[in-house]
Amino acid sequence: MRKTGTVLILILLILFPFTILQAQDDNRGNISGQVLDRDTRESLIGVNVIIRGTTFGAATDIDGNYTIRGIRPGEYTLEVSYIGYERQLITEVVVRAGETTELNIELGEVPLSVGDEVVVIGTAPIFDIERSSSSTNVGRDQIAAAPVRRVDEIVGQQAGVIRDPSGVFIRGGRSYETGFVIDGVSAQDPLAGTGFGIDLGANAFSNVEVITGGVDAEFGDVTSGVISVRTQEGGENYRGTFTHKRDNFFGPSSRSSNFNTDVYELTFGGPTQIVDNLKFFFSGQVFLTDEFYGTTADQIRTSLYDTEFWSPRQDSRWSGMFKLTYRIKPTMRLEAAYNRSITVNQNTRMLQITGADVSVRPGYQFFFEQNLDNANVYTHDSNLSYVKWTHTYSNKAFYDIQVSRLFTRLRTDVNGMNWRPEQIDGEFDPESIVTPPVNLFPGTDGFQYVLPGPGFANNGGLATLWHDHFAEEITIRGTHTRHFLDRSHRLVTGLEMKFQDYQWIDITRPWIGAPIEIGDGEFTESFRLGDTSDIWRVKPQRGALWATHQIRYQGLIANIGARFEYWAPGKYVDNFVEDPLAPIPDNIRQDYLDSTTEILGLRYKFRLLPRLGVSFPVRENQVLFFNYQHMSRVPHPRFIYAGLDPFYQDRSFLANLGNPNLNPEVDISYEIGMRNQLTSNDALNVTAFWRDKYDFITSQRIRIQDATGRDTERSYRINGDYARVRGFEITYFKRYRDWAQGQFSVTYSRAEGLSSTSDDALRNIVVGGQAIGNNV
């Protein structure tokens, strides 16, 4: 009853405001006119002319004439479509009571436009009133006018999105649950867990779409929302920009009010002189700052590069993009791009492992505040390249094929130092070094207790983490789009195949195990790799088949789709499941074999994810929409592969042990809302949403026997936690002619679950010695 009552209240809140927005008026108006071919001036028969956001529409007769009758007074947007001709949106069409608005239309003959492009006549609509998904589009003009540098800064300004130092959160989801796509390719680092891999500057973007609800079937490995970026491309004429922004223009950078920040941006594009219709575009951005903390290292260094050129400030970010676009024919298009970003700083958020620490705090290393030269430096080097072919082979269908490569690497070291010293000649652990002056307290048996002072690592000690990983993803992706029954039906099918190569090296206190001189020229020998360690290289495979059928009928638009996903953890897992010496519990081995299917030497898991989105008008310029969808996201690879090798074991306390049978996290979400176009410059949206999240990853302690037969305890991840998110959004859009635009939004959401992260359970194990369900 409580759940039903809550849903009814939310629906009433959605519907009530719109019943009083417009007074009842029995006086109606009409729209009529003629549709002609722009070149031949001949009338066009059977052209569809509909009023978006309504059930009204008509088709032209033998003379190209049309009439739409019985329309409430107001401002409307007309959509005009005809196979073989451009699709037009005509905005700000005014209908007055008792009058007929005459609107004659001219259409130009073009092949089926790739990507369903639309020619807008008049001012662009403030948003798409007919769309069932909850999304916001930020265009190039808005991006250029806003004081933003990165994509997360743009996203953080949208309704339903919260941005803080730990990441971007969409409708109560965690930061890693959000998908990030550039030109149709996933640009996330699958091992860093930060949600963003390629850090392109905002000057490279032509459009940013933030989808918070109703995610289409083409998007996978996401359980929250999607950030889809389209980059700029060259035009018919040469154009370029250069800007330099800084926060210390009128004074010295040493002022405490300055962060010593400089931003350099460069763009240039246009036609090439090599081949006709071949365009290029280049963008670059350099962002340098000493941040707002007040203390900096003398010099940031990284062992990935031999030069300090890439790290002149406390936080140094470099990005660039080069793109070629070749329109071979009006029906054939070839596109290729190369994107790269390099980031060097001391922000611990660069390595935010999925499902681990998501607390709201900056990534500043407070422990090393008085000696940042001995703190960790994080270097993230990512590049994304792709080639895309698009072909319209009839006036009803087109397809595209895209091949892409994402390669991203992250190195964490102690300000450029080697991963461990050649020999031990002193103490390196900052928590173990005590420097005078200190306060001594008497103990027993001749011991003295020491109060360690201010609690900062100002004693010459080194940061304890050394980390290096790379991730390579080769993706082959293709889609096919076909229109049926004069555009009233559209079927989109797609295929995606990912071939992945991941390597992970994680060592804490790496000096443990290094040689120690015990005599004249005599050194100890040790096979220990640090205090704790985790090393593996795996080659999983993933992919999906999807289809979405769009149906248009008298104003109703239904998108019915599904995504069929497959996932193979790889031979690394398959071999160790079959190896009796591997430290895998017997029931997990059997469950893995029972829940997977062997195909061509690899064991696969499968999942079907349905998607449904519906929108239909309840009155003019007022549309009700509903979304239902299943989404999933694979676990972080560390939770699957850690410690499976029986001959290379980390024997530290509660070392990580991977779970080969760990399943993806699942999100089942519902959304209902109302869009209301008050005028061409005013709009109001009200949305209610609820999401059920299953198979959240949590930790437990298990006891296993290693290859030597010794009993050991391990930290083990399982699918155990459950979460629920409920909330609503109210957003008002306002545009002042063509010189200003803004939005005001209110979002309320409530998230409930058994625990917030997998590390919460692990901390309970360490502190209390147990966790819920600590038997596998």
Coordinates of C-alpha atoms in Angstrom, one line a residue, residues 8-205:
L8 CA -0.3 7.7 -7.1
I9 CA 0.9 10.9 -5.4
L10 CA 3.8 11.3 -7.9
I11 CA 1.4 10.9 -10.8
L12 CA -1.0 13.5 -9.4
L13 CA 1.9 15.9 -8.9
I14 CA 2.8 15.4 -12.5
L15 CA -0.7 15.8 -13.9
F16 CA -2.1 18.5 -11.7
P17 CA 0.0 21.5 -12.8
F18 CA -0.9 21.0 -16.4
T19 CA -4.7 21.0 -16.0
I20 CA -4.6 24.7 -15.1
L21 CA -1.9 26.0 -17.5
Q22 CA -4.3 26.8 -20.3
A23 CA -7.9 28.0 -20.1
Q24 CA -10.5 26.0 -22.0
D25 CA -11.2 27.6 -25.3
D26 CA -13.8 26.2 -27.8
N27 CA -12.6 28.5 -30.5
R28 CA -10.2 26.7 -32.7
G29 CA -7.9 27.6 -35.6
N30 CA -6.6 26.0 -38.7
I31 CA -3.3 25.6 -40.7
S32 CA -3.3 25.2 -44.4
G33 CA -1.0 25.6 -47.3
Q34 CA 0.8 24.0 -50.3
V35 CA 4.0 21.9 -50.4
L36 CA 6.2 22.3 -53.5
D37 CA 9.5 20.9 -54.8
R38 CA 12.0 23.7 -54.3
D39 CA 13.7 23.2 -57.7
T40 CA 10.9 22.2 -60.1
R41 CA 8.1 24.1 -58.4
E42 CA 5.9 21.0 -58.8
S43 CA 3.4 20.1 -56.1
L44 CA 4.2 17.1 -53.9
I45 CA 1.6 14.4 -53.2
G46 CA 1.4 12.6 -49.9
V47 CA 3.7 14.8 -47.9
N48 CA 3.2 14.3 -44.1
V49 CA 2.6 17.5 -42.2
I50 CA 2.2 17.0 -38.5
I51 CA 2.1 19.2 -35.4
R52 CA 4.7 18.0 -33.0
G53 CA 3.4 17.3 -29.5
T54 CA -0.2 16.8 -30.8
T55 CA -2.4 14.2 -32.5
F56 CA -3.0 16.6 -35.4
G57 CA -1.6 16.2 -38.9
A58 CA -2.5 15.8 -42.6
A59 CA -1.1 14.6 -45.9
T60 CA -1.0 16.7 -49.1
D61 CA -3.6 16.0 -51.9
I62 CA -3.0 15.7 -55.6
D63 CA -2.4 19.4 -55.8
G64 CA 0.1 19.4 -52.9
N65 CA -2.5 21.1 -50.6
Y66 CA -3.0 20.3 -46.9
T67 CA -5.3 21.5 -44.1
I68 CA -5.1 20.8 -40.4
R69 CA -8.3 21.8 -38.6
G70 CA -9.5 22.3 -35.0
I71 CA -6.3 23.4 -33.4
R72 CA -6.3 25.3 -30.1
P73 CA -4.7 28.8 -30.2
G74 CA -1.0 28.8 -29.5
E75 CA 2.5 28.4 -30.9
Y76 CA 3.4 25.1 -32.5
T77 CA 6.2 23.3 -34.4
L78 CA 5.4 21.6 -37.6
E79 CA 7.3 18.5 -38.9
V80 CA 7.3 18.0 -42.7
S81 CA 8.6 14.7 -44.1
Y82 CA 8.6 13.0 -47.5
I83 CA 10.7 10.1 -48.7
G84 CA 13.5 11.4 -50.9
Y85 CA 13.3 14.9 -49.5
E86 CA 14.7 16.8 -46.6
R87 CA 12.9 16.6 -43.3
Q88 CA 11.9 20.1 -42.0
L89 CA 10.9 21.5 -38.6
I90 CA 9.1 24.8 -38.9
T91 CA 9.0 26.5 -35.5
E92 CA 6.9 29.4 -34.0
V93 CA 3.8 28.7 -36.1
V94 CA 1.1 30.8 -34.5
V95 CA -2.6 29.6 -34.5
R96 CA -5.3 32.1 -33.6
A97 CA -8.9 31.4 -32.6
G98 CA -11.3 31.4 -35.6
E99 CA -8.5 32.0 -38.1
T100 CA -6.6 29.9 -40.7
T101 CA -2.8 30.3 -40.7
E102 CA -1.5 30.0 -44.2
L103 CA 1.9 28.2 -44.5
N104 CA 3.4 27.2 -47.8
I105 CA 6.4 24.9 -47.7
E106 CA 9.2 24.1 -50.1
L107 CA 11.2 20.9 -49.8
G108 CA 14.6 20.2 -51.4
E109 CA 15.3 16.8 -52.8
V110 CA 18.0 14.9 -50.9
P111 CA 18.8 11.2 -50.1
L112 CA 17.8 9.8 -46.7
S113 CA 19.8 11.9 -44.3
V114 CA 22.4 10.1 -42.3
G115 CA 21.5 10.2 -38.6
D116 CA 18.0 11.5 -39.4
E117 CA 19.2 15.1 -39.8
V118 CA 16.6 17.9 -39.8
V119 CA 16.5 21.3 -41.4
V120 CA 15.1 23.8 -38.9
I121 CA 13.1 26.7 -40.3
G122 CA 13.0 29.5 -37.6
T123 CA 14.4 29.3 -34.1
A124 CA 15.5 25.9 -33.0
P125 CA 13.1 24.2 -30.5
I126 CA 14.0 24.6 -26.9
F127 CA 13.8 20.8 -26.5
D128 CA 12.3 17.8 -28.3
I129 CA 8.8 17.6 -26.9
E130 CA 8.1 14.2 -28.4
R131 CA 11.1 12.4 -27.1
S132 CA 10.4 9.7 -24.5
S133 CA 13.8 9.7 -22.9
S134 CA 14.9 12.3 -20.3
S135 CA 17.8 14.0 -21.9
T136 CA 19.4 17.4 -22.3
N137 CA 21.3 18.6 -25.4
V138 CA 24.0 21.3 -24.9
G139 CA 25.0 22.8 -28.3
R140 CA 28.2 24.4 -29.4
D141 CA 27.0 27.9 -28.8
Q142 CA 26.0 27.1 -25.2
I143 CA 29.3 25.3 -24.6
A144 CA 31.3 28.3 -25.9
A145 CA 29.4 30.7 -23.7
A146 CA 29.6 28.7 -20.5
P147 CA 32.7 29.0 -18.2
V148 CA 33.5 25.3 -18.5
R149 CA 36.7 23.4 -19.6
R150 CA 35.8 19.7 -19.2
V151 CA 32.8 17.5 -20.1
D152 CA 32.0 16.8 -16.4
E153 CA 31.6 20.5 -15.8
I154 CA 29.0 20.7 -18.6
V155 CA 27.2 17.6 -17.3
G156 CA 27.2 18.9 -13.8
Q157 CA 24.9 21.8 -14.7
Q158 CA 22.0 19.6 -16.0
A159 CA 18.9 18.4 -14.1
G160 CA 19.2 15.2 -12.2
V161 CA 23.0 15.4 -12.1
I162 CA 25.3 16.0 -9.1
R163 CA 29.0 16.8 -9.5
D164 CA 31.4 16.9 -6.6
P165 CA 35.1 16.1 -6.1
S166 CA 34.5 12.4 -6.3
G167 CA 32.7 12.3 -9.7
V168 CA 29.4 12.7 -11.5
F169 CA 26.3 11.1 -10.1
I170 CA 23.0 10.7 -12.1
R171 CA 19.8 10.2 -10.3
G172 CA 21.2 8.6 -7.2
G173 CA 23.6 6.3 -9.0
R174 CA 27.3 5.9 -8.3
S175 CA 29.9 7.7 -10.3
Y176 CA 31.1 4.6 -12.1
E177 CA 27.6 3.7 -13.3
T178 CA 27.5 6.5 -15.9
G179 CA 28.5 5.8 -19.5
F180 CA 30.8 8.2 -21.4
V181 CA 30.8 8.0 -25.2
I182 CA 32.7 10.1 -27.8
D183 CA 31.4 9.9 -31.3
G184 CA 29.7 6.6 -30.6
V185 CA 32.7 5.0 -28.9
S186 CA 33.1 4.3 -25.1
A187 CA 35.9 6.5 -23.9
Q188 CA 36.1 5.3 -20.2
D189 CA 39.1 3.8 -18.6
P190 CA 37.7 0.4 -17.5
L191 CA 40.3 0.0 -14.8
A192 CA 40.6 3.5 -13.3
G193 CA 36.9 3.6 -12.3
T194 CA 36.7 7.4 -12.5
G195 CA 34.0 7.4 -15.2
F196 CA 36.2 9.4 -17.7
G197 CA 39.1 8.2 -19.7
I198 CA 39.7 10.7 -22.5
D199 CA 39.8 14.2 -21.0
L200 CA 39.1 16.3 -24.1
G201 CA 38.7 20.0 -23.7
A202 CA 35.3 21.6 -24.2
N203 CA 36.5 23.4 -27.3
A204 CA 36.5 20.0 -29.1
F205 CA 32.8 19.4 -28.6

